[in-house]
PDB file of C-alpha atoms in Angstrom:
ATOM      1  CA  MET A  22     316.919 103.729 -91.424  1.00  0.00           C
ATOM      2  CA  ALA A  23     314.562 106.909 -91.903  1.00  0.00           C
ATOM      3  CA  THR A  24     315.808 107.196 -95.649  1.00  0.00           C
ATOM      4  CA  LEU A  25     315.685 103.992 -96.392  1.00  0.00           C
ATOM      5  CA  ASP A  26     311.679 104.114 -95.354  1.00  0.00           C
ATOM      6  CA  THR A  27     310.905 107.297 -96.517  1.00  0.00           C
ATOM      7  CA  VAL A  28     312.360 105.284-100.001  1.00  0.00           C
ATOM      8  CA  ILE A  29     310.111 102.726 -99.067  1.00  0.00           C
ATOM      9  CA  HIS A  30     307.325 104.433 -98.218  1.00  0.00           C
ATOM     10  CA  SER A  31     307.880 106.825-101.864  1.00  0.00           C
ATOM     11  CA  MET A  32     308.001 103.418-103.705  1.00  0.00           C
ATOM     12  CA  LEU A  33     304.782 101.541-102.254  1.00  0.00           C
ATOM     13  CA  THR A  34     302.807 104.913-102.725  1.00  0.00           C
ATOM     14  CA  ARG A  35     303.784 105.193-106.123  1.00  0.00           C
ATOM     15  CA  SER A  36     303.089 101.627-106.958  1.00  0.00           C
ATOM     16  CA  ARG A  37     299.538 101.089-105.184  1.00  0.00           C
ATOM     17  CA  ALA A  38     297.842 102.031-108.728  1.00  0.00           C
ATOM     18  CA  LYS A  39     299.637  99.133-110.081  1.00  0.00           C
ATOM     19  CA  LEU A  40     298.833  97.029-106.938  1.00  0.00           C
ATOM     20  CA  ILE A  41     295.422  97.877-107.483  1.00  0.00           C
ATOM     21  CA  MET A  42     295.465  96.345-110.692  1.00  0.00           C
ATOM     22  CA  ALA A  43     297.064  93.485-109.954  1.00  0.00           C
ATOM     23  CA  SER A  44     293.954  92.313-107.686  1.00  0.00           C
ATOM     24  CA  ALA A  45     291.562  94.089-110.337  1.00  0.00           C
ATOM     25  CA  ILE A  46     292.711  91.881-113.129  1.00  0.00           C
ATOM     26  CA  SER A  47     294.168  89.233-111.245  1.00  0.00           C
ATOM     27  CA  GLY A  48     292.129  86.431-112.728  1.00  0.00           C
ATOM     28  CA  THR A  49     289.240  86.028-115.019  1.00  0.00           C
ATOM     29  CA  VAL A  50     285.817  86.546-112.339  1.00  0.00           C
ATOM     30  CA  SER A  51     287.413  89.748-111.155  1.00  0.00           C
ATOM     31  CA  ALA A  52     288.372  91.206-114.617  1.00  0.00           C
ATOM     32  CA  TYR A  53     285.333  90.261-115.902  1.00  0.00           C
ATOM     33  CA  LEU A  54     282.910  91.378-112.754  1.00  0.00           C
ATOM     34  CA  HIS A  55     285.705  95.463-112.889  1.00  0.00           C
ATOM     35  CA  ALA A  56     284.879  95.473-116.519  1.00  0.00           C
ATOM     36  CA  LYS A  57     281.075  95.145-116.514  1.00  0.00           C
ATOM     37  CA  LYS A  58     281.258  97.212-113.068  1.00  0.00           C
ATOM     38  CA  ARG A  59     279.933  94.734-110.952  1.00  0.00           C
ATOM     39  CA  VAL A  60     282.239  96.258-107.829  1.00  0.00           C
ATOM     40  CA  VAL A  61     280.335  97.822-105.299  1.00  0.00           C
ATOM     41  CA  ILE A  62     282.473 100.694-102.845  1.00  0.00           C
ATOM     42  CA  GLU A  63     281.119  99.632 -99.285  1.00  0.00           C
ATOM     43  CA  ASP A  64     281.135 103.411 -96.902  1.00  0.00           C
ATOM     44  CA  GLY A  65     282.002 100.266 -93.226  1.00  0.00           C
ATOM     45  CA  GLY A  66     281.273  97.210 -91.284  1.00  0.00           C
ATOM     46  CA  PRO A  67     282.231  93.841 -90.686  1.00  0.00           C
ATOM     47  CA  GLN A  68     279.382  92.620 -93.103  1.00  0.00           C
ATOM     48  CA  ILE A  69     277.272  93.172 -96.459  1.00  0.00           C
ATOM     49  CA  SER A  70     273.826  92.410 -95.752  1.00  0.00           C
ATOM     50  CA  ASN A  71     270.462  92.829 -98.260  1.00  0.00           C
ATOM     51  CA  PRO A  72     266.769  91.650 -97.029  1.00  0.00           C
ATOM     52  CA  LEU A  73     266.090  88.620 -99.082  1.00  0.00           C
ATOM     53  CA  ILE A  74     262.929  86.573-100.640  1.00  0.00           C
ATOM     54  CA  VAL A  75     263.491  83.009 -99.939  1.00  0.00           C
ATOM     55  CA  GLY A  76     259.905  81.493 -99.279  1.00  0.00           C
ATOM     56  CA  LEU A  77     257.056  81.342-100.701  1.00  0.00           C
ATOM     57  CA  ASN A  78     253.094  82.779 -99.668  1.00  0.00           C
ATOM     58  CA  PRO A  79     251.381  79.151 -98.579  1.00  0.00           C
ATOM     59  CA  ASN A  80     247.961  81.164 -98.557  1.00  0.00           C
ATOM     60  CA  VAL A  81     247.150  81.107-102.369  1.00  0.00           C
ATOM     61  CA  GLN A  82     244.661  78.151-103.462  1.00  0.00           C
ATOM     62  CA  SER A  83     241.544  77.962-104.706  1.00  0.00           C
ATOM     63  CA  MET A  84     238.326  77.657-102.612  1.00  0.00           C
ATOM     64  CA  GLN A  85     234.345  78.377-102.874  1.00  0.00           C
ATOM     65  CA  TYR A  86     231.238  79.174-101.292  1.00  0.00           C
ATOM     66  CA  TYR A  87     232.044  78.427 -97.519  1.00  0.00           C
ATOM     67  CA  ASP A  88     235.234  77.135 -97.589  1.00  0.00           C
ATOM     68  CA  THR A  89     237.664  77.698 -94.872  1.00  0.00           C
ATOM     69  CA  VAL A  90     241.054  80.004 -96.260  1.00  0.00           C
ATOM     70  CA  SER A  91     244.080  78.976 -94.879  1.00  0.00           C
ATOM     71  CA  VAL A  92     246.209  82.261 -92.623  1.00  0.00           C
ATOM     72  CA  ASP A  93     249.124  79.943 -91.949  1.00  0.00           C
ATOM     73  CA  GLN A  94     251.746  82.389 -90.704  1.00  0.00           C
ATOM     74  CA  THR A  95     254.047  82.865 -93.823  1.00  0.00           C
ATOM     75  CA  ASN A  96     258.205  83.004 -93.563  1.00  0.00           C
ATOM     76  CA  GLU A  97     258.987  84.597 -96.570  1.00  0.00           C
ATOM     77  CA  PHE A  98     261.911  86.878 -95.800  1.00  0.00           C
ATOM     78  CA  THR A  99     265.542  86.365 -94.151  1.00  0.00           C
ATOM     79  CA  THR A 100     268.321  88.344 -94.601  1.00  0.00           C
ATOM     80  CA  VAL A 101     271.502  87.489 -96.737  1.00  0.00           C
ATOM     81  CA  ASN A 102     274.879  88.293 -94.843  1.00  0.00           C
ATOM     82  CA  TYR A 103     278.631  88.149 -96.079  1.00  0.00           C
ATOM     83  CA  TYR A 104     281.768  89.181 -93.936  1.00  0.00           C
ATOM     84  CA  MET A 105     284.030  91.121 -95.228  1.00  0.00           C
ATOM     85  CA  SER A 106     287.831  88.833 -95.417  1.00  0.00           C
ATOM     86  CA  ARG A 107     291.049  90.865 -94.785  1.00  0.00           C
ATOM     87  CA  VAL A 108     294.268  90.183 -97.352  1.00  0.00           C
ATOM     88  CA  VAL A 109     297.568  91.628 -96.563  1.00  0.00           C
ATOM     89  CA  GLY A 110     301.049  91.055 -98.201  1.00  0.00           C
ATOM     90  CA  SER A 111     304.030  92.842 -96.648  1.00  0.00           C
ATOM     91  CA  LEU A 112     306.872  94.299 -98.124  1.00  0.00           C
ATOM     92  CA  ILE A 113     310.178  93.857 -95.365  1.00  0.00           C
ATOM     93  CA  ILE A 114     313.543  94.781 -96.500  1.00  0.00           C
ATOM     94  CA  SER A 115     316.519  93.337 -93.100  1.00  0.00           C
ATOM     95  CA  ASP A 116     319.119  95.793 -92.238  1.00  0.00           C
ATOM     96  CA  GLN A 117     321.312  93.027 -93.564  1.00  0.00           C
ATOM     97  CA  GLU A 118     320.087  93.815 -96.727  1.00  0.00           C
ATOM     98  CA  GLU A 119     319.980  97.233 -96.333  1.00  0.00           C
ATOM     99  CA  ASP A 120     323.523  96.927 -95.799  1.00  0.00           C
ATOM    100  CA  GLU A 121     324.752  94.630 -98.183  1.00  0.00           C
ATOM    101  CA  ASN A 122     323.147  96.303-101.610  1.00  0.00           C
ATOM    102  CA  GLN A 123     324.476  99.973 -99.898  1.00  0.00           C
ATOM    103  CA  GLY A 124     323.761 103.229-102.342  1.00  0.00           C
ATOM    104  CA  ARG A 125     321.180 104.540-104.030  1.00  0.00           C
ATOM    105  CA  ALA A 126     321.249 102.537-107.206  1.00  0.00           C
ATOM    106  CA  GLN A 127     321.239  99.695-105.041  1.00  0.00           C
ATOM    107  CA  ILE A 128     318.360 100.412-102.644  1.00  0.00           C
ATOM    108  CA  PHE A 129     316.453 101.045-105.818  1.00  0.00           C
ATOM    109  CA  LYS A 130     317.478  98.585-107.414  1.00  0.00           C
ATOM    110  CA  ILE A 131     316.075  95.814-104.815  1.00  0.00           C
ATOM    111  CA  LEU A 132     312.840  97.375-104.050  1.00  0.00           C
ATOM    112  CA  THR A 133     312.050  97.500-107.258  1.00  0.00           C
ATOM    113  CA  GLY A 134     312.461  93.765-107.625  1.00  0.00           C
ATOM    114  CA  LYS A 135     310.532  93.275-103.670  1.00  0.00           C
ATOM    115  CA  ILE A 136     307.765  95.524-105.382  1.00  0.00           C
ATOM    116  CA  LYS A 137     307.960  93.439-108.588  1.00  0.00           C
ATOM    117  CA  ALA A 138     307.688  90.015-106.570  1.00  0.00           C
ATOM    118  CA  LEU A 139     304.667  91.672-104.321  1.00  0.00           C
ATOM    119  CA  ASP A 140     303.146  92.776-107.051  1.00  0.00           C
ATOM    120  CA  GLU A 141     302.975  89.023-109.103  1.00  0.00           C
ATOM    121  CA  SER A 142     302.055  87.789-105.671  1.00  0.00           C
ATOM    122  CA  ILE A 143     298.941  89.242-105.153  1.00  0.00           C
ATOM    123  CA  SER A 144     298.104  88.689-109.017  1.00  0.00           C
ATOM    124  CA  ARG A 145     298.354  85.008-108.290  1.00  0.00           C
ATOM    125  CA  GLN A 146     296.524  84.648-104.625  1.00  0.00           C
ATOM    126  CA  PHE A 147     293.620  87.285-105.948  1.00  0.00           C
ATOM    127  CA  ALA A 148     293.287  84.713-109.275  1.00  0.00           C
ATOM    128  CA  THR A 149     293.302  81.658-106.974  1.00  0.00           C
ATOM    129  CA  TYR A 150     290.397  83.658-104.109  1.00  0.00           C
ATOM    130  CA  HIS A 151     287.907  84.287-106.854  1.00  0.00           C
ATOM    131  CA  THR A 152     287.737  80.720-108.554  1.00  0.00           C
ATOM    132  CA  SER A 153     288.273  78.320-105.530  1.00  0.00           C
ATOM    133  CA  VAL A 154     286.449  77.154-102.330  1.00  0.00           C
ATOM    134  CA  GLY A 155     287.017  80.041 -99.580  1.00  0.00           C
ATOM    135  CA  THR A 156     287.688  78.394 -96.752  1.00  0.00           C
ATOM    136  CA  GLY A 157     288.593  80.059 -93.077  1.00  0.00           C
ATOM    137  CA  SER A 158     289.271  83.555 -93.671  1.00  0.00           C
ATOM    138  CA  ASP A 159     289.332  83.813 -97.412  1.00  0.00           C
ATOM    139  CA  PRO A 160     287.679  85.588 -99.181  1.00  0.00           C
ATOM    140  CA  ASN A 161     284.517  83.780-101.638  1.00  0.00           C
ATOM    141  CA  GLY A 162     284.912  82.168-104.612  1.00  0.00           C
ATOM    142  CA  LEU A 163     282.946  80.756-106.957  1.00  0.00           C
ATOM    143  CA  GLY A 164     283.720  77.186-105.612  1.00  0.00           C
ATOM    144  CA  ASN A 165     281.660  77.972-102.143  1.00  0.00           C
ATOM    145  CA  LEU A 166     278.763  81.345-103.932  1.00  0.00           C
ATOM    146  CA  ILE A 167     278.468  78.147-106.169  1.00  0.00           C
ATOM    147  CA  PRO A 168     278.867  74.540-104.728  1.00  0.00           C
ATOM    148  CA  ALA A 169     278.777  71.221-106.842  1.00  0.00           C
ATOM    149  CA  ASP A 170     276.140  70.163-103.691  1.00  0.00           C
ATOM    150  CA  PRO A 171     273.638  72.989-103.568  1.00  0.00           C
ATOM    151  CA  THR A 172     271.927  70.966-100.794  1.00  0.00           C
ATOM    152  CA  THR A 173     274.668  70.942 -98.570  1.00  0.00           C
ATOM    153  CA  GLY A 174     276.987  73.699 -96.652  1.00  0.00           C
ATOM    154  CA  VAL A 175     276.067  77.651 -95.803  1.00  0.00           C
ATOM    155  CA  VAL A 176     276.013  80.566 -98.427  1.00  0.00           C
ATOM    156  CA  GLY A 177     275.340  83.801 -97.367  1.00  0.00           C
ATOM    157  CA  GLY A 178     274.230  82.602 -94.059  1.00  0.00           C
ATOM    158  CA  ILE A 179     271.890  80.622 -94.905  1.00  0.00           C
ATOM    159  CA  ASN A 180     272.122  77.113 -94.048  1.00  0.00           C
ATOM    160  CA  LEU A 181     271.202  75.264 -97.807  1.00  0.00           C
ATOM    161  CA  ALA A 182     270.280  71.742 -96.713  1.00  0.00           C
ATOM    162  CA  GLN A 183     267.123  74.190 -95.056  1.00  0.00           C
ATOM    163  CA  GLU A 184     266.259  77.195 -97.489  1.00  0.00           C
ATOM    164  CA  SER A 185     265.676  75.327-101.185  1.00  0.00           C
ATOM    165  CA  GLN A 186     265.013  78.752-102.668  1.00  0.00           C
ATOM    166  CA  TRP A 187     268.275  79.607-102.147  1.00  0.00           C
ATOM    167  CA  ARG A 188     270.104  77.276-104.545  1.00  0.00           C
ATOM    168  CA  SER A 189     272.122  77.478-107.068  1.00  0.00           C
ATOM    169  CA  SER A 190     271.472  74.454-109.894  1.00  0.00           C
ATOM    170  CA  SER A 191     274.123  71.597-110.690  1.00  0.00           C
ATOM    171  CA  TYR A 192     274.674  69.316-113.102  1.00  0.00           C
ATOM    172  CA  ASP A 193     277.085  66.228-113.639  1.00  0.00           C
ATOM    173  CA  PHE A 194     277.390  64.704-117.074  1.00  0.00           C
ATOM    174  CA  ALA A 195     279.975  61.852-115.426  1.00  0.00           C
ATOM    175  CA  GLY A 196     282.334  61.938-119.156  1.00  0.00           C
ATOM    176  CA  GLY A 197     278.609  62.299-120.883  1.00  0.00           C
ATOM    177  CA  LEU A 198     279.688  65.325-122.558  1.00  0.00           C
ATOM    178  CA  ASN A 199     281.687  65.630-125.896  1.00  0.00           C
ATOM    179  CA  PRO A 200     281.653  67.664-128.794  1.00  0.00           C
ATOM    180  CA  GLU A 201     278.904  66.764-130.458  1.00  0.00           C
ATOM    181  CA  ASN A 202     276.709  67.439-127.573  1.00  0.00           C
ATOM    182  CA  ILE A 203     278.112  69.670-125.478  1.00  0.00           C
ATOM    183  CA  GLU A 204     275.689  73.264-127.184  1.00  0.00           C
ATOM    184  CA  GLU A 205     272.505  71.110-126.611  1.00  0.00           C
ATOM    185  CA  ALA A 206     273.527  70.247-123.527  1.00  0.00           C
ATOM    186  CA  PHE A 207     274.558  74.459-122.732  1.00  0.00           C
ATOM    187  CA  ASP A 208     271.565  75.348-124.333  1.00  0.00           C
ATOM    188  CA  ASP A 209     268.938  73.296-122.488  1.00  0.00           C
ATOM    189  CA  ILE A 210     271.218  74.750-118.940  1.00  0.00           C
ATOM    190  CA  ILE A 211     270.105  78.623-119.971  1.00  0.00           C
ATOM    191  CA  GLU A 212     266.962  78.561-121.864  1.00  0.00           C
ATOM    192  CA  LEU A 213     265.027  75.663-120.220  1.00  0.00           C
ATOM    193  CA  ASP A 214     266.783  75.447-116.762  1.00  0.00           C
ATOM    194  CA  LEU A 215     268.427  78.940-115.383  1.00  0.00           C
ATOM    195  CA  ASN A 216     265.669  80.580-117.251  1.00  0.00           C
ATOM    196  CA  ARG A 217     262.091  79.555-116.330  1.00  0.00           C
ATOM    197  CA  ASN A 218     261.053  78.650-113.151  1.00  0.00           C
ATOM    198  CA  SER A 219     259.073  75.080-113.025  1.00  0.00           C
ATOM    199  CA  ASP A 220     255.911  77.893-112.475  1.00  0.00           C
ATOM    200  CA  GLY A 221     256.540  79.545-115.848  1.00  0.00           C
ATOM    201  CA  GLN A 222     257.653  82.692-114.105  1.00  0.00           C
ATOM    202  CA  LYS A 223     260.723  84.100-115.693  1.00  0.00           C
ATOM    203  CA  SER A 224     264.028  84.286-114.294  1.00  0.00           C
ATOM    204  CA  PRO A 225     267.231  86.057-115.119  1.00  0.00           C
ATOM    205  CA  LYS A 226     269.744  83.536-117.994  1.00  0.00           C
ATOM    206  CA  PRO A 227     272.712  83.454-117.611  1.00  0.00           C
ATOM    207  CA  THR A 228     274.891  86.313-118.528  1.00  0.00           C
ATOM    208  CA  VAL A 229     278.429  85.126-118.560  1.00  0.00           C
ATOM    209  CA  ILE A 230     279.848  81.383-118.576  1.00  0.00           C
ATOM    210  CA  PHE A 231     283.325  80.439-116.816  1.00  0.00           C
ATOM    211  CA  ALA A 232     284.954  77.535-117.950  1.00  0.00           C
ATOM    212  CA  GLY A 233     288.002  75.089-117.137  1.00  0.00           C
ATOM    213  CA  ARG A 234     290.895  73.395-120.315  1.00  0.00           C
ATOM    214  CA  ASN A 235     288.253  70.679-120.751  1.00  0.00           C
ATOM    215  CA  ILE A 236     285.349  72.393-121.491  1.00  0.00           C
ATOM    216  CA  TYR A 237     286.412  75.372-123.209  1.00  0.00           C
ATOM    217  CA  ARG A 238     288.439  73.206-125.765  1.00  0.00           C
ATOM    218  CA  MET A 239     285.394  71.154-126.107  1.00  0.00           C
ATOM    219  CA  HIS A 240     283.069  73.867-126.864  1.00  0.00           C
ATOM    220  CA  LYS A 241     285.517  75.411-129.474  1.00  0.00           C
ATOM    221  CA  ALA A 242     285.384  72.457-131.344  1.00  0.00           C
ATOM    222  CA  ALA A 243     282.062  72.400-131.543  1.00  0.00           C
ATOM    223  CA  ALA A 244     281.398  75.271-133.090  1.00  0.00           C
ATOM    224  CA  ARG A 245     284.225  75.292-134.715  1.00  0.00           C
ATOM    225  CA  ASP A 246     282.930  75.122-137.775  1.00  0.00           C
ATOM    226  CA  LYS A 247     279.826  77.471-137.095  1.00  0.00           C
ATOM    227  CA  GLN A 248     278.712  80.962-137.199  1.00  0.00           C
ATOM    228  CA  GLN A 249     280.080  82.622-134.219  1.00  0.00           C
ATOM    229  CA  ILE A 250     279.760  85.879-132.454  1.00  0.00           C
ATOM    230  CA  GLN A 251     283.146  87.026-131.566  1.00  0.00           C
ATOM    231  CA  LEU A 252     284.194  87.963-128.415  1.00  0.00           C
ATOM    232  CA  ASP A 253     286.382  90.978-129.091  1.00  0.00           C
ATOM    233  CA  ALA A 254     282.678  91.832-130.850  1.00  0.00           C
ATOM    234  CA  SER A 255     280.074  90.766-128.175  1.00  0.00           C
ATOM    235  CA  GLY A 256     279.387  94.187-125.232  1.00  0.00           C
ATOM    236  CA  THR A 257     282.126  94.160-123.133  1.00  0.00           C
ATOM    237  CA  GLY A 258     284.137  91.519-125.426  1.00  0.00           C
ATOM    238  CA  LYS A 259     286.758  93.812-126.629  1.00  0.00           C
ATOM    239  CA  LYS A 260     287.815  95.003-123.070  1.00  0.00           C
ATOM    240  CA  LEU A 261     288.467  91.758-121.750  1.00  0.00           C
ATOM    241  CA  VAL A 262     290.048  91.033-124.703  1.00  0.00           C
ATOM    242  CA  ASN A 263     292.000  93.910-124.265  1.00  0.00           C
ATOM    243  CA  LEU A 264     293.099  92.893-120.503  1.00  0.00           C
ATOM    244  CA  GLY A 265     293.651  89.443-122.043  1.00  0.00           C
ATOM    245  CA  ILE A 266     290.852  87.159-121.423  1.00  0.00           C
ATOM    246  CA  VAL A 267     290.950  84.235-123.704  1.00  0.00           C
ATOM    247  CA  GLY A 268     287.439  84.129-124.678  1.00  0.00           C
ATOM    248  CA  THR A 269     284.515  83.249-127.088  1.00  0.00           C
ATOM    249  CA  THR A 270     280.590  83.347-126.790  1.00  0.00           C
ATOM    250  CA  HIS A 271     277.220  80.401-126.478  1.00  0.00           C
ATOM    251  CA  ASN A 272     274.774  82.666-128.575  1.00  0.00           C
ATOM    252  CA  GLY A 273     276.436  85.700-127.609  1.00  0.00           C
ATOM    253  CA  ILE A 274     277.082  84.833-123.916  1.00  0.00           C
ATOM    254  CA  PRO A 275     280.777  85.136-123.051  1.00  0.00           C
ATOM    255  CA  LEU A 276     282.035  81.628-122.572  1.00  0.00           C
ATOM    256  CA  LEU A 277     285.523  82.427-120.709  1.00  0.00           C
ATOM    257  CA  PHE A 278     288.197  80.138-120.510  1.00  0.00           C
ATOM    258  CA  ASP A 279     289.879  80.662-116.153  1.00  0.00           C
ATOM    259  CA  GLU A 280     293.027  78.412-116.068  1.00  0.00           C
ATOM    260  CA  LYS A 281     292.214  78.041-112.645  1.00  0.00           C
ATOM    261  CA  LEU A 282     289.015  76.896-113.174  1.00  0.00           C
ATOM    262  CA  GLY A 283     289.026  72.559-112.305  1.00  0.00           C
ATOM    263  CA  ALA A 284     289.599  71.182-116.439  1.00  0.00           C
ATOM    264  CA  ASN A 285     286.276  69.586-116.527  1.00  0.00           C
ATOM    265  CA  THR A 286     284.396  72.584-114.740  1.00  0.00           C
ATOM    266  CA  ALA A 287     282.182  75.436-115.717  1.00  0.00           C
ATOM    267  CA  TYR A 288     280.339  77.647-114.080  1.00  0.00           C
ATOM    268  CA  PHE A 289     276.619  80.135-115.478  1.00  0.00           C
ATOM    269  CA  VAL A 290     276.797  83.057-113.553  1.00  0.00           C
ATOM    270  CA  ASN A 291     274.171  85.853-113.861  1.00  0.00           C
ATOM    271  CA  GLU A 292     276.288  88.850-113.364  1.00  0.00           C
ATOM    272  CA  GLU A 293     273.651  91.216-112.453  1.00  0.00           C
ATOM    273  CA  TYR A 294     273.868  89.208-108.590  1.00  0.00           C
ATOM    274  CA  LEU A 295     277.413  89.046-108.758  1.00  0.00           C
ATOM    275  CA  THR A 296     279.141  91.293-106.774  1.00  0.00           C
ATOM    276  CA  LEU A 297     282.639  92.029-105.724  1.00  0.00           C
ATOM    277  CA  HIS A 298     282.456  94.888-102.632  1.00  0.00           C
ATOM    278  CA  VAL A 299     285.401  97.083-101.708  1.00  0.00           C
ATOM    279  CA  LEU A 300     285.794  98.339 -98.616  1.00  0.00           C
ATOM    280  CA  ARG A 301     286.397 102.384 -99.325  1.00  0.00           C
ATOM    281  CA  GLY A 302     289.506 103.292 -97.934  1.00  0.00           C
ATOM    282  CA  VAL A 303     291.226  99.443 -97.853  1.00  0.00           C
ATOM    283  CA  ASN A 304     292.221  98.980-101.405  1.00  0.00           C
ATOM    284  CA  MET A 305     295.305  98.578-101.154  1.00  0.00           C
ATOM    285  CA  LYS A 306     295.949 100.557 -98.001  1.00  0.00           C
ATOM    286  CA  ILE A 307     299.436 101.539 -97.586  1.00  0.00           C
ATOM    287  CA  LYS A 308     300.566 100.454 -93.744  1.00  0.00           C
ATOM    288  CA  LYS A 309     304.188 101.261 -91.718  1.00  0.00           C
ATOM    289  CA  LEU A 310     305.096  97.515 -90.426  1.00  0.00           C
ATOM    290  CA  ILE A 311     306.904  97.743 -87.881  1.00  0.00           C
ATOM    291  CA  ALA A 312     309.208  95.236 -87.254  1.00  0.00           C
ATOM    292  CA  PRO A 313     309.039  93.430 -83.681  1.00  0.00           C
ATOM    293  CA  TRP A 314     311.932  93.797 -81.483  1.00  0.00           C
ATOM    294  CA  ASN A 315     313.967  90.697 -82.431  1.00  0.00           C
ATOM    295  CA  MET A 316     314.399  90.925 -86.112  1.00  0.00           C
ATOM    296  CA  ASP A 317     316.309  93.848 -87.416  1.00  0.00           C
ATOM    297  CA  ALA A 318     314.191  95.051 -90.522  1.00  0.00           C
ATOM    298  CA  THR A 319     311.843  97.506 -91.853  1.00  0.00           C
ATOM    299  CA  GLY A 320     308.772  97.447 -94.446  1.00  0.00           C
ATOM    300  CA  ARG A 321     305.404  98.405 -95.700  1.00  0.00           C
ATOM    301  CA  ARG A 322     302.327  96.142 -95.477  1.00  0.00           C
ATOM    302  CA  VAL A 323     299.390  96.721 -98.105  1.00  0.00           C
ATOM    303  CA  VAL A 324     295.821  95.701 -97.341  1.00  0.00           C
ATOM    304  CA  TRP A 325     292.531  94.845 -99.323  1.00  0.00           C
ATOM    305  CA  GLU A 326     289.328  94.282 -97.522  1.00  0.00           C
ATOM    306  CA  GLY A 327     285.760  93.301 -99.172  1.00  0.00           C
ATOM    307  CA  GLN A 328     283.810  90.180-100.501  1.00  0.00           C
ATOM    308  CA  LEU A 329     282.910  88.822-103.418  1.00  0.00           C
ATOM    309  CA  CYS A 330     278.890  87.696-103.255  1.00  0.00           C
ATOM    310  CA  SER A 331     276.304  86.519-104.308  1.00  0.00           C
ATOM    311  CA  TRP A 332     272.500  87.914-103.507  1.00  0.00           C
ATOM    312  CA  ARG A 333     270.027  85.315-106.115  1.00  0.00           C
ATOM    313  CA  GLN A 334     270.468  81.491-106.195  1.00  0.00           C
ATOM    314  CA  TYR A 335     268.186  80.132-107.364  1.00  0.00           C
ATOM    315  CA  ARG A 336     267.706  78.771-111.257  1.00  0.00           C
ATOM    316  CA  THR A 337     270.042  82.045-111.408  1.00  0.00           C
ATOM    317  CA  HIS A 338     273.809  80.429-111.453  1.00  0.00           C
ATOM    318  CA  ALA A 339     275.332  77.347-111.796  1.00  0.00           C
ATOM    319  CA  TYR A 340     277.709  74.662-111.504  1.00  0.00           C
ATOM    320  CA  LEU A 341     278.346  71.625-114.338  1.00  0.00           C
ATOM    321  CA  THR A 342     281.207  69.548-114.606  1.00  0.00           C
ATOM    322  CA  ASN A 343     282.125  66.193-116.889  1.00  0.00           C
TER     323      ASN A 343
END
């Protein structure tokens, strides 16, 4: 058993880089953030926090001569907090499996299969995490960071119902999008809504669009006969193509297909304010698995800890559904 334990540890240690890569390029969202270096290594602590300007100063007004000047209490700042999520995967081999696969070649064969299954499971799970609504102890996904209804729920510890300056945008076209109008709709969202505040103050435009099957196909149909910058010719587009990411562009902005998204949904994201945080030393950390006394087995556990975080919401990110 000691020899088997050593073999498991050795094989998993050699496979650790592959397991890290499995989570990093698990899906379109994660692969994009890694390609654009939007990954932050955290030194420690159970949460990630940043001060945030969410309110306005009510004491700006016109006046003349001896008018009373407002000196109301201001509340421009709050703190956005995200708690770390911990993801674990276990590789277990029972005494019976060991007995039935005696010999170095057989043990190596069965462990290779188990590591391959672990690799595939990590890839699929992380792809789901980054696009879904993170619930319970799951990491955040686009679904809860950029909600369909931005007036309800909590993002980063801030209640959306109470703080309008922390709401992302949302668009429901109710089936009205088609190849004839989708490009204009995208332009309206990017250039008119997310690019400027109501008072004309400049806001950061989206830098990437993640789209489900129907939205992606509809946009491709609209742009099929028009001159268009191909994904592999735009910025880090070639790197994304090499990672197996399917995509095109909209006015130079990467439009990327993600099979995990709802077919009729898309997310407009500014990558400057969306980061993946990983706890230092806990990126597929390998731990010894101690089986309970009522189980004849040995193995190892791999552990990842981190969180997907948004640091600006208002007229910065948007959800679209058709």
